[in-house]
mmCIF file of C-alpha atoms and ligand atoms in Angstrom:
data_model
loop_
_atom_site.group_PDB
_atom_site.id
_atom_site.type_symbol
_atom_site.label_atom_id
_atom_site.label_comp_id
_atom_site.label_asym_id
_atom_site.label_seq_id
_atom_site.Cartn_x
_atom_site.Cartn_y
_atom_site.Cartn_z
ATOM 1 C CA UNK B 7 34.699 -18.246 20.065
ATOM 2 C CA UNK B 8 35.807 -20.422 17.371
ATOM 3 C CA UNK B 9 33.634 -22.585 15.205
ATOM 4 C CA UNK B 10 34.473 -25.190 17.682
ATOM 5 C CA UNK B 11 31.478 -27.294 18.720
ATOM 6 C CA UNK B 12 29.671 -26.638 15.993
ATOM 7 C CA UNK B 13 27.833 -29.207 13.675
ATOM 8 C CA UNK B 14 27.304 -29.967 10.024
ATOM 9 C CA UNK B 15 23.486 -28.951 9.952
ATOM 10 C CA UNK B 16 21.997 -30.059 6.823
ATOM 11 C CA UNK B 17 18.411 -29.418 8.068
ATOM 12 C CA UNK B 18 15.873 -28.542 6.151
ATOM 13 C CA UNK B 19 14.370 -25.533 8.084
ATOM 14 C CA UNK B 20 15.480 -23.566 10.267
ATOM 15 C CA UNK B 21 18.718 -23.830 7.875
ATOM 16 C CA UNK B 22 22.246 -23.280 9.352
ATOM 17 C CA UNK B 23 23.444 -19.483 9.355
ATOM 18 C CA UNK B 24 26.908 -17.818 8.686
ATOM 19 C CA UNK B 25 28.761 -17.942 12.277
ATOM 20 C CA UNK B 26 30.072 -14.676 11.479
ATOM 21 C CA UNK B 27 26.468 -13.566 11.950
ATOM 22 C CA UNK B 28 26.309 -15.692 15.358
ATOM 23 C CA UNK B 29 29.298 -13.994 16.566
ATOM 24 C CA UNK B 30 27.718 -10.630 15.668
ATOM 25 C CA UNK B 31 24.721 -11.563 17.237
ATOM 26 C CA UNK B 32 25.979 -12.109 20.054
ATOM 27 C CA UNK B 33 28.625 -9.080 19.887
ATOM 28 C CA UNK B 34 25.172 -6.788 20.128
ATOM 29 C CA UNK B 35 22.929 -8.715 22.442
ATOM 30 C CA UNK B 36 23.974 -6.873 25.357
ATOM 31 C CA UNK B 37 24.643 -3.282 23.672
ATOM 32 C CA UNK B 38 23.129 -3.052 20.014
ATOM 33 C CA UNK B 39 24.684 0.079 19.273
ATOM 34 C CA UNK B 40 25.363 1.653 22.742
ATOM 35 C CA UNK B 41 21.603 1.724 23.285
ATOM 36 C CA UNK B 42 22.101 -0.150 25.962
ATOM 37 C CA UNK B 43 20.198 -2.549 25.317
ATOM 38 C CA UNK B 44 19.497 -5.724 22.797
ATOM 39 C CA UNK B 45 17.809 -5.230 19.472
ATOM 40 C CA UNK B 46 15.109 -7.106 21.185
ATOM 41 C CA UNK B 47 14.278 -4.945 23.730
ATOM 42 C CA UNK B 48 13.601 -2.138 21.679
ATOM 43 C CA UNK B 49 10.629 -0.295 20.539
ATOM 44 C CA UNK B 50 9.602 -1.345 17.122
ATOM 45 C CA UNK B 51 8.956 2.782 16.693
ATOM 46 C CA UNK B 52 12.836 3.070 17.929
ATOM 47 C CA UNK B 53 15.734 4.903 15.505
ATOM 48 C CA UNK B 54 17.585 2.529 16.365
ATOM 49 C CA UNK B 55 15.501 -0.491 14.899
ATOM 50 C CA UNK B 56 14.351 1.761 12.373
ATOM 51 C CA UNK B 57 17.604 1.723 10.821
ATOM 52 C CA UNK B 58 17.416 -1.865 10.856
ATOM 53 C CA UNK B 59 14.584 -2.567 9.108
ATOM 54 C CA UNK B 60 15.071 -0.119 6.579
ATOM 55 C CA UNK B 61 18.142 -1.340 5.834
ATOM 56 C CA UNK B 62 16.910 -4.796 5.061
ATOM 57 C CA UNK B 63 14.103 -3.828 3.048
ATOM 58 C CA UNK B 64 16.933 -2.251 0.478
ATOM 59 C CA UNK B 65 19.186 -4.840 1.269
ATOM 60 C CA UNK B 66 16.860 -7.017 0.368
ATOM 61 C CA UNK B 67 16.011 -4.772 -2.861
ATOM 62 C CA UNK B 68 19.410 -4.523 -4.250
ATOM 63 C CA UNK B 69 20.538 -8.089 -3.244
ATOM 64 C CA UNK B 70 17.534 -9.805 -5.484
ATOM 65 C CA UNK B 71 17.857 -6.931 -8.314
ATOM 66 C CA UNK B 72 13.840 -6.214 -7.219
ATOM 67 C CA UNK B 73 12.766 -3.460 -9.470
ATOM 68 C CA UNK B 74 11.023 -0.748 -8.735
ATOM 69 C CA UNK B 75 7.652 -1.641 -9.634
ATOM 70 C CA UNK B 76 7.049 -4.526 -7.217
ATOM 71 C CA UNK B 77 7.137 -3.907 -2.968
ATOM 72 C CA UNK B 78 8.975 -5.783 -0.747
ATOM 73 C CA UNK B 79 6.464 -6.767 2.617
ATOM 74 C CA UNK B 80 7.874 -8.972 6.047
ATOM 75 C CA UNK B 81 5.635 -10.716 6.598
ATOM 76 C CA UNK B 82 4.074 -13.428 9.833
ATOM 77 C CA UNK B 83 2.612 -16.842 9.305
ATOM 78 C CA UNK B 84 5.602 -18.210 7.421
ATOM 79 C CA UNK B 85 4.640 -19.563 3.775
ATOM 80 C CA UNK B 86 1.844 -21.012 4.854
ATOM 81 C CA UNK B 87 -0.385 -18.556 5.680
ATOM 82 C CA UNK B 88 0.581 -16.705 2.252
ATOM 83 C CA UNK B 89 -0.868 -19.839 0.436
ATOM 84 C CA UNK B 90 -3.949 -17.951 1.809
ATOM 85 C CA UNK B 91 -3.424 -14.188 2.389
ATOM 86 C CA UNK B 92 -1.787 -14.936 -1.890
ATOM 87 C CA UNK B 93 -5.471 -15.782 -3.173
ATOM 88 C CA UNK B 94 -6.983 -13.496 -1.027
ATOM 89 C CA UNK B 95 -5.239 -10.022 -3.042
ATOM 90 C CA UNK B 96 -4.762 -11.552 -5.734
ATOM 91 C CA UNK B 97 -7.687 -12.991 -7.015
ATOM 92 C CA UNK B 98 -11.169 -11.209 -7.251
ATOM 93 C CA UNK B 99 -14.598 -12.549 -6.935
ATOM 94 C CA UNK B 100 -15.148 -14.918 -9.715
ATOM 95 C CA UNK B 101 -10.993 -15.262 -11.370
ATOM 96 C CA UNK B 102 -9.363 -18.031 -11.246
ATOM 97 C CA UNK B 103 -6.027 -19.175 -10.856
ATOM 98 C CA UNK B 104 -3.627 -22.338 -12.124
ATOM 99 C CA UNK B 105 -1.760 -24.414 -9.694
ATOM 100 C CA UNK B 106 0.926 -26.550 -10.217
ATOM 101 C CA UNK B 107 1.218 -29.789 -7.927
ATOM 102 C CA UNK B 108 4.394 -30.819 -7.534
ATOM 103 C CA UNK B 109 4.656 -32.523 -4.062
ATOM 104 C CA UNK B 110 3.804 -31.227 -0.611
ATOM 105 C CA UNK B 111 4.510 -27.826 -0.746
ATOM 106 C CA UNK B 112 2.756 -27.367 -4.394
ATOM 107 C CA UNK B 113 -0.655 -29.844 -2.570
ATOM 108 C CA UNK B 114 -0.635 -27.514 0.136
ATOM 109 C CA UNK B 115 -0.919 -24.268 -1.501
ATOM 110 C CA UNK B 116 -3.723 -25.997 -3.478
ATOM 111 C CA UNK B 117 -5.698 -26.815 -0.844
ATOM 112 C CA UNK B 118 -5.951 -23.637 0.635
ATOM 113 C CA UNK B 119 -5.859 -21.230 -2.820
ATOM 114 C CA UNK B 120 -9.612 -23.612 -3.014
ATOM 115 C CA UNK B 121 -10.942 -22.601 -0.097
ATOM 116 C CA UNK B 122 -10.988 -18.819 -1.039
ATOM 117 C CA UNK B 123 -11.040 -18.882 -4.880
ATOM 118 C CA UNK B 124 -11.819 -20.209 -8.050
ATOM 119 C CA UNK B 125 -8.547 -22.341 -8.188
ATOM 120 C CA UNK B 126 -7.526 -24.994 -10.176
ATOM 121 C CA UNK B 127 -5.011 -27.972 -10.998
ATOM 122 C CA UNK B 128 -3.427 -26.864 -14.304
ATOM 123 C CA UNK B 129 -0.577 -30.306 -13.241
ATOM 124 C CA UNK B 130 0.000 -32.736 -10.962
ATOM 125 C CA UNK B 131 3.197 -34.928 -10.533
ATOM 126 C CA UNK B 132 0.947 -37.538 -7.673
ATOM 127 C CA UNK B 133 0.249 -40.156 -10.690
ATOM 128 C CA UNK B 134 4.507 -39.965 -11.309
ATOM 129 C CA UNK B 135 5.183 -39.805 -7.178
ATOM 130 C CA UNK B 136 6.123 -36.404 -7.342
ATOM 131 C CA UNK B 137 10.135 -36.912 -8.528
ATOM 132 C CA UNK B 138 9.569 -34.502 -11.307
ATOM 133 C CA UNK B 139 8.069 -30.702 -12.595
ATOM 134 C CA UNK B 140 6.348 -30.984 -15.723
ATOM 135 C CA UNK B 141 7.754 -29.496 -18.861
ATOM 136 C CA UNK B 142 6.068 -26.328 -20.121
ATOM 137 C CA UNK B 143 3.796 -28.013 -22.491
ATOM 138 C CA UNK B 144 2.306 -29.742 -20.077
ATOM 139 C CA UNK B 145 0.654 -27.701 -17.712
ATOM 140 C CA UNK B 146 -2.711 -26.795 -18.224
ATOM 141 C CA UNK B 147 -3.183 -23.108 -18.208
ATOM 142 C CA UNK B 148 -7.414 -22.063 -18.977
ATOM 143 C CA UNK B 149 -8.508 -18.905 -20.627
ATOM 144 C CA UNK B 150 -8.962 -15.975 -18.658
ATOM 145 C CA UNK B 151 -6.401 -17.188 -15.537
ATOM 146 C CA UNK B 152 -5.047 -14.351 -13.480
ATOM 147 C CA UNK B 153 -1.847 -16.133 -13.017
ATOM 148 C CA UNK B 154 0.784 -19.754 -12.612
ATOM 149 C CA UNK B 155 1.061 -20.928 -9.282
ATOM 150 C CA UNK B 156 4.535 -22.490 -8.394
ATOM 151 C CA UNK B 157 6.228 -23.786 -5.892
ATOM 152 C CA UNK B 158 10.401 -23.655 -6.799
ATOM 153 C CA UNK B 159 11.994 -26.361 -5.346
ATOM 154 C CA UNK B 160 9.788 -28.781 -3.640
ATOM 155 C CA UNK B 161 11.782 -28.944 -0.318
ATOM 156 C CA UNK B 162 10.086 -32.724 0.677
ATOM 157 C CA UNK B 163 10.230 -34.627 -2.229
ATOM 158 C CA UNK B 164 13.922 -33.344 -3.789
ATOM 159 C CA UNK B 165 13.377 -31.444 -6.733
ATOM 160 C CA UNK B 166 13.297 -27.682 -8.609
ATOM 161 C CA UNK B 167 12.711 -26.454 -11.542
ATOM 162 C CA UNK B 168 15.909 -25.434 -12.952
ATOM 163 C CA UNK B 169 14.120 -22.820 -15.632
ATOM 164 C CA UNK B 170 10.676 -21.515 -14.575
ATOM 165 C CA UNK B 171 7.090 -22.420 -17.065
ATOM 166 C CA UNK B 172 6.813 -20.607 -20.176
ATOM 167 C CA UNK B 173 3.405 -19.657 -20.557
ATOM 168 C CA UNK B 174 1.317 -17.066 -21.593
ATOM 169 C CA UNK B 175 0.073 -15.635 -17.989
ATOM 170 C CA UNK B 176 2.982 -14.271 -14.344
ATOM 171 C CA UNK B 177 3.889 -16.701 -12.244
ATOM 172 C CA UNK B 178 3.530 -16.526 -8.489
ATOM 173 C CA UNK B 179 6.448 -18.616 -7.201
ATOM 174 C CA UNK B 180 6.613 -19.971 -3.149
ATOM 175 C CA UNK B 181 10.279 -19.545 -3.794
ATOM 176 C CA UNK B 182 10.886 -19.935 0.506
ATOM 177 C CA UNK B 183 13.187 -23.193 0.031
ATOM 178 C CA UNK B 184 15.571 -22.138 -2.823
ATOM 179 C CA UNK B 185 15.111 -17.933 -1.943
ATOM 180 C CA UNK B 186 17.910 -16.019 -3.168
ATOM 181 C CA UNK B 187 19.725 -19.034 -4.500
ATOM 182 C CA UNK B 188 19.486 -18.372 -7.528
ATOM 183 C CA UNK B 189 18.555 -15.173 -9.797
ATOM 184 C CA UNK B 190 14.895 -14.372 -10.214
ATOM 185 C CA UNK B 191 13.787 -12.541 -13.655
ATOM 186 C CA UNK B 192 10.927 -10.873 -12.501
ATOM 187 C CA UNK B 193 9.651 -9.783 -15.504
ATOM 188 C CA UNK B 194 7.982 -13.576 -15.269
ATOM 189 C CA UNK B 195 6.684 -13.198 -11.845
ATOM 190 C CA UNK B 196 3.456 -10.490 -10.618
ATOM 191 C CA UNK B 197 4.358 -12.290 -7.133
ATOM 192 C CA UNK B 198 6.977 -13.880 -5.123
ATOM 193 C CA UNK B 199 6.828 -15.627 -1.228
ATOM 194 C CA UNK B 200 8.708 -17.422 1.379
ATOM 195 C CA UNK B 201 9.734 -17.732 4.426
ATOM 196 C CA UNK B 202 13.278 -16.748 5.689
ATOM 197 C CA UNK B 203 14.049 -19.582 7.726
ATOM 198 C CA UNK B 204 15.664 -22.298 4.119
ATOM 199 C CA UNK B 205 17.920 -19.811 3.197
ATOM 200 C CA UNK B 206 17.877 -16.233 5.168
ATOM 201 C CA UNK B 207 17.415 -15.681 8.584
ATOM 202 C CA UNK B 208 15.949 -17.594 11.514
ATOM 203 C CA UNK B 209 11.395 -18.486 11.381
ATOM 204 C CA UNK B 210 9.106 -16.283 12.006
ATOM 205 C CA UNK B 211 9.550 -14.119 9.035
ATOM 206 C CA UNK B 212 7.831 -14.064 5.588
ATOM 207 C CA UNK B 213 8.536 -12.248 2.093
ATOM 208 C CA UNK B 214 6.544 -11.548 -0.447
ATOM 209 C CA UNK B 215 7.571 -9.498 -2.855
ATOM 210 C CA UNK B 216 4.087 -7.985 -5.681
ATOM 211 C CA UNK B 217 3.694 -5.876 -8.073
ATOM 212 C CA UNK B 218 2.729 -2.495 -6.517
ATOM 213 C CA UNK B 219 -0.422 -2.432 -8.769
ATOM 214 C CA UNK B 220 -1.416 -5.571 -7.886
ATOM 215 C CA UNK B 221 -2.460 -4.191 -4.187
ATOM 216 C CA UNK B 222 -5.620 -4.164 -3.970
ATOM 217 C CA UNK B 223 -7.270 -5.477 -6.740
ATOM 218 C CA UNK B 224 -8.928 -8.110 -5.440
ATOM 219 C CA UNK B 225 -11.147 -5.991 -4.595
ATOM 220 C CA UNK B 226 -12.133 -8.130 -0.785
ATOM 221 C CA UNK B 227 -13.416 -6.468 2.169
ATOM 222 C CA UNK B 228 -9.851 -8.031 4.311
ATOM 223 C CA UNK B 229 -8.737 -8.207 7.992
ATOM 224 C CA UNK B 230 -6.325 -5.491 8.209
ATOM 225 C CA UNK B 231 -3.613 -7.871 8.313
ATOM 226 C CA UNK B 232 -4.603 -10.189 5.799
ATOM 227 C CA UNK B 233 -4.297 -7.173 3.010
ATOM 228 C CA UNK B 234 -0.542 -5.849 1.523
ATOM 229 C CA UNK B 235 -1.757 -2.922 0.948
ATOM 230 C CA UNK B 236 -2.015 -2.571 5.298
ATOM 231 C CA UNK B 237 1.765 -3.047 5.104
ATOM 232 C CA UNK B 238 3.052 -1.342 2.012
ATOM 233 C CA UNK B 239 1.515 1.890 3.076
ATOM 234 C CA UNK B 240 3.370 1.252 6.767
ATOM 235 C CA UNK B 241 7.555 -0.001 5.259
ATOM 236 C CA UNK B 242 6.280 -2.914 6.581
ATOM 237 C CA UNK B 243 5.273 -2.018 9.904
ATOM 238 C CA UNK B 244 1.404 -1.634 10.623
ATOM 239 C CA UNK B 245 2.839 -3.510 13.532
ATOM 240 C CA UNK B 246 4.748 -5.171 15.647
ATOM 241 C CA UNK B 247 7.332 -6.977 12.931
ATOM 242 C CA UNK B 248 8.533 -9.810 13.733
ATOM 243 C CA UNK B 249 12.339 -7.454 14.625
ATOM 244 C CA UNK B 250 14.634 -10.473 15.737
ATOM 245 C CA UNK B 251 14.116 -12.321 12.472
ATOM 246 C CA UNK B 252 14.302 -9.458 10.414
ATOM 247 C CA UNK B 253 17.244 -8.359 12.023
ATOM 248 C CA UNK B 254 19.515 -10.932 11.776
ATOM 249 C CA UNK B 255 18.862 -11.552 8.539
ATOM 250 C CA UNK B 256 19.479 -8.290 7.572
ATOM 251 C CA UNK B 257 23.359 -9.801 8.487
ATOM 252 C CA UNK B 258 22.413 -12.323 6.248
ATOM 253 C CA UNK B 259 21.721 -10.544 3.063
ATOM 254 C CA UNK B 260 24.796 -8.419 3.709
ATOM 255 C CA UNK B 261 26.659 -10.973 4.643
ATOM 256 C CA UNK B 262 25.370 -12.468 1.122
ATOM 257 C CA UNK B 263 26.137 -9.059 -1.365
ATOM 258 C CA UNK B 264 29.840 -9.286 0.365
ATOM 259 C CA UNK B 265 30.099 -13.065 -0.656
ATOM 260 C CA UNK B 266 28.967 -12.077 -4.110
ATOM 261 C CA UNK B 267 25.597 -12.152 -5.516
ATOM 262 C CA UNK B 268 23.388 -14.050 -6.191
ATOM 263 C CA UNK B 269 25.715 -15.343 -9.402
ATOM 264 C CA UNK B 270 27.494 -16.549 -6.537
ATOM 265 C CA UNK B 271 25.496 -18.070 -4.675
ATOM 266 C CA UNK B 272 24.129 -20.510 -7.692
ATOM 267 C CA UNK B 273 26.876 -21.183 -7.875
ATOM 268 C CA UNK B 274 27.811 -22.014 -4.528
ATOM 269 C CA UNK B 275 24.380 -23.987 -4.612
ATOM 270 C CA UNK B 276 25.615 -25.599 -8.059
ATOM 271 C CA UNK B 277 29.031 -26.764 -6.511
ATOM 272 C CA UNK B 278 27.034 -28.306 -3.335
ATOM 273 C CA UNK B 279 24.420 -30.303 -5.342
ATOM 274 C CA UNK B 280 27.320 -31.260 -7.955
ATOM 275 C CA UNK B 281 29.493 -32.721 -4.523
ATOM 276 C CA UNK B 282 26.695 -35.173 -3.371
ATOM 277 C CA UNK B 283 25.411 -35.983 -7.187
ATOM 278 C CA UNK B 284 28.403 -37.100 -8.048
ATOM 279 C CA UNK B 285 28.231 -39.357 -4.857
ATOM 280 C CA UNK B 286 25.262 -40.422 -5.690
ATOM 281 C CA UNK B 287 25.492 -41.158 -9.244
ATOM 282 C CA UNK B 288 29.431 -42.701 -8.565
ATOM 283 C CA UNK B 289 28.746 -45.525 -5.793
ATOM 284 C CA UNK B 290 27.893 -47.897 -8.933
ATOM 285 C CA UNK B 291 24.435 -48.331 -7.721
ATOM 286 C CA UNK B 292 24.550 -48.105 -3.781
ATOM 287 C CA UNK B 293 23.198 -45.142 -2.748
ATOM 288 C CA UNK B 294 20.152 -43.494 -5.559
ATOM 289 C CA UNK B 295 18.746 -40.722 -6.451
ATOM 290 C CA UNK B 296 14.131 -41.342 -6.540
ATOM 291 C CA UNK B 297 14.087 -37.578 -8.727
ATOM 292 C CA UNK B 298 14.364 -37.325 -12.120
ATOM 293 C CA UNK B 299 17.837 -36.070 -13.437
ATOM 294 C CA UNK B 300 16.509 -32.892 -15.082
ATOM 295 C CA UNK B 301 14.842 -31.879 -11.447
ATOM 296 C CA UNK B 302 17.143 -32.457 -8.899
ATOM 297 C CA UNK B 303 16.787 -29.815 -5.972
ATOM 298 C CA UNK B 304 20.038 -27.870 -5.706
ATOM 299 C CA UNK B 305 19.118 -27.411 -2.292
ATOM 300 C CA UNK B 306 17.627 -30.444 -0.814
ATOM 301 C CA UNK B 307 19.207 -34.052 -2.176
ATOM 302 C CA UNK B 308 17.056 -36.808 -1.159
ATOM 303 C CA UNK B 309 18.654 -40.275 -2.015
ATOM 304 C CA UNK B 310 18.402 -43.858 -0.488
ATOM 305 C CA UNK B 311 19.631 -46.396 0.892
ATOM 306 C CA UNK B 312 19.559 -50.647 -0.257
ATOM 307 C CA UNK B 313 17.121 -50.570 2.620
ATOM 308 C CA UNK B 314 15.426 -48.235 5.673
ATOM 309 C CA UNK B 315 18.588 -50.805 8.737
ATOM 310 C CA UNK B 316 21.115 -49.391 6.069
ATOM 311 C CA UNK B 317 19.041 -45.581 6.271
ATOM 312 C CA UNK B 318 18.907 -45.559 9.916
ATOM 313 C CA UNK B 319 23.078 -46.223 10.645
ATOM 314 C CA UNK B 320 23.573 -43.798 8.395
ATOM 315 C CA UNK B 321 21.971 -41.219 10.135
ATOM 316 C CA UNK B 322 23.314 -42.211 13.532
ATOM 317 C CA UNK B 323 26.367 -42.825 12.196
ATOM 318 C CA UNK B 324 26.286 -39.514 10.562
ATOM 319 C CA UNK B 325 25.029 -37.819 13.512
ATOM 320 C CA UNK B 326 28.055 -39.345 16.005
ATOM 321 C CA UNK B 327 30.522 -37.777 13.362
ATOM 322 C CA UNK B 328 29.056 -34.431 13.539
ATOM 323 C CA UNK B 329 26.891 -34.350 10.470
ATOM 324 C CA UNK B 330 22.812 -33.682 11.812
ATOM 325 C CA UNK B 331 19.705 -33.773 10.690
ATOM 326 C CA UNK B 332 19.723 -35.875 7.634
ATOM 327 C CA UNK B 333 17.079 -38.026 7.851
ATOM 328 C CA UNK B 334 14.362 -37.687 5.297
ATOM 329 C CA UNK B 335 11.104 -36.163 6.082
ATOM 330 C CA UNK B 336 9.025 -38.691 7.492
ATOM 331 C CA UNK B 337 6.662 -38.670 4.741
ATOM 332 C CA UNK B 338 9.358 -40.439 1.741
ATOM 333 C CA UNK B 339 11.803 -41.835 4.474
ATOM 334 C CA UNK B 340 16.061 -42.348 2.909
ATOM 335 C CA UNK B 341 18.706 -39.330 3.543
ATOM 336 C CA UNK B 342 18.080 -35.491 2.898
ATOM 337 C CA UNK B 343 19.972 -33.330 3.052
ATOM 338 C CA UNK B 344 19.554 -29.719 2.127
ATOM 339 C CA UNK B 345 22.504 -27.948 1.506
ATOM 340 C CA UNK B 346 21.115 -24.257 1.900
ATOM 341 C CA UNK B 347 22.990 -20.191 0.597
ATOM 342 C CA UNK B 348 24.985 -20.183 4.591
ATOM 343 C CA UNK B 349 26.118 -24.270 4.520
ATOM 344 C CA UNK B 350 29.879 -24.425 4.580
ATOM 345 C CA UNK B 351 31.131 -26.341 0.972
ATOM 346 C CA UNK B 352 33.351 -27.948 3.712
ATOM 347 C CA UNK B 353 31.135 -29.253 5.306
ATOM 348 C CA UNK B 354 30.320 -31.577 2.214
ATOM 349 C CA UNK B 355 32.391 -32.746 1.776
ATOM 350 C CA UNK B 356 32.630 -33.600 5.568
ATOM 351 C CA UNK B 357 29.456 -35.631 4.229
ATOM 352 C CA UNK B 358 31.037 -36.778 0.943
ATOM 353 C CA UNK B 359 33.877 -38.363 2.482
ATOM 354 C CA UNK B 360 31.527 -39.541 5.420
ATOM 355 C CA UNK B 361 29.044 -40.995 1.817
ATOM 356 C CA UNK B 362 32.156 -42.555 0.846
ATOM 357 C CA UNK B 363 34.131 -44.517 4.089
ATOM 358 C CA UNK B 364 30.209 -45.901 4.882
ATOM 359 C CA UNK B 365 29.462 -47.662 0.977
ATOM 360 C CA UNK B 366 33.379 -48.743 2.273
ATOM 361 C CA UNK B 367 32.347 -51.047 4.508
ATOM 362 C CA UNK B 368 28.545 -52.135 4.646
ATOM 363 C CA UNK B 369 28.830 -52.840 0.297
HETATM 364 C C1 LIG A 10 8.890 -24.468 4.944
HETATM 365 C C2 LIG A 10 7.956 -24.328 2.829
HETATM 366 C C3 LIG A 10 6.669 -24.157 3.886
HETATM 367 C C4 LIG A 10 6.887 -23.286 5.072
HETATM 368 O O1 LIG A 10 6.943 -22.525 5.105
HETATM 369 P P1 LIG A 10 5.944 -21.798 6.804
HETATM 370 O O2 LIG A 10 7.786 -20.506 6.525
HETATM 371 O O3 LIG A 10 6.532 -22.910 8.160
HETATM 372 O O4 LIG A 10 5.199 -22.012 6.844
HETATM 373 C C5 LIG A 10 6.122 -23.322 2.153
HETATM 374 N N1 LIG A 10 6.751 -23.881 1.085
HETATM 375 C C6 LIG A 10 7.669 -24.410 0.724
HETATM 376 C C7 LIG A 10 8.818 -24.413 -0.697
HETATM 377 C C8 LIG A 10 8.638 -24.701 1.889
HETATM 378 O O5 LIG A 10 9.925 -25.031 1.885
#
C-alpha cells in the first residue's frame, strides 16, 4: 500500500496517525510477533502483551523525560474522567484548589471538580470571550490551595499557554490537546493528564502522570478503579487495559523518539502553526484570527472568513480537494485546522496553498 487515497486530516480528535505506524499495525494484524493472533486477541496477561505494555510505559517516560518520583498511569474514561478523578485523589476533605477557566475544557474540569471538592475559579476568560490565556499575576490563588488546575491548550477556542503560569502552588495540567508537543517542566507540576487521541494515538486511553508521594493522599475511600493507587501498584494492569490503544500509542511514541523527540516535535509544531497563521496574517484581513496573538494555539488553529456562507464553501471545497475536518467546533463556528504531532508539514502546505487560491477566487 502507498499513502495514495489518504486525505489531509485536520481532525481535532481523534487525530491523524503516522502512516508508518498504521502500516505496522496492518502488517501485524493477523499474526503479532509469531503468536498466530493479533494483539487485540491476546490475553492481557500473556508475555506478548506484557512486553507491549511495559515498553509503552517506558517509552512514554523516556520521551516525556518524566522524573523518577512520578508514576505514569494508563487509564480509561478519557480526559473527562480525570475531571473527577483528580480532585478525588488529590484533595482531602476540606482542602481546596483553584481552577483557571480558559474555555470549554477548563470550564468542564471546574464544573466536575465542584461536585466533589471545595474548588474555586481562580481566573475566568468568559468576559473576554475566551480569547486569551491569563498572565500569572491575574490568577487569584487563595491561601492554602493545594494546586492550580490549568488547561494547557484549549482545543475548541484555539488558545494555549505559551508558558505555564508562575504561581506559589503546584500545577495540575490537562494537556490533552498538546500532549508531548513540547517538553514539560515537571518541577512545576504535581500531576499532568490527557487523552491519547489528540496527539498520541487512538481513543480509549488516558495518561496520568502523578507525583508518586501523592498517591493515596486524599484519604478518601474510593472505589478501586477510581483510586490511582490501584493502578500504580499494578503497572496499570489492575483490570483489562485498553490494549489496542496502548499498542498503537507505543508505536507512535517510538516513532516520535526516532524522529528526534519533543524538541523536534515542538519545532515541527511551530513550523506548522507559523505557516497557517502566516496565511491568515498575510491575507490583508480577509482571513482573521479571533484569538490574542500571544495565546495562539500551535495545535488547533482557528480562523474566520468574511461571512458564514464563505466558511461553508471553504470547508466543502477543501474537502473536495482532500482536506477534511476543517469545520470549527459547533459552539464557535468558523474554521479550525488541528495540526497535531503526526500531521505532515506537506498537509499544511496544501492547506495554505488552498487558502491563497480560495481567497483569490472569492475576495
Ligand atoms: C478532548 C479534550 C478533553 C476530553 O477528552 P476525552 O478523552 O474525550 O474525555 C479534555 N480536555 C481537553 C483539553 C481536550 O482537548
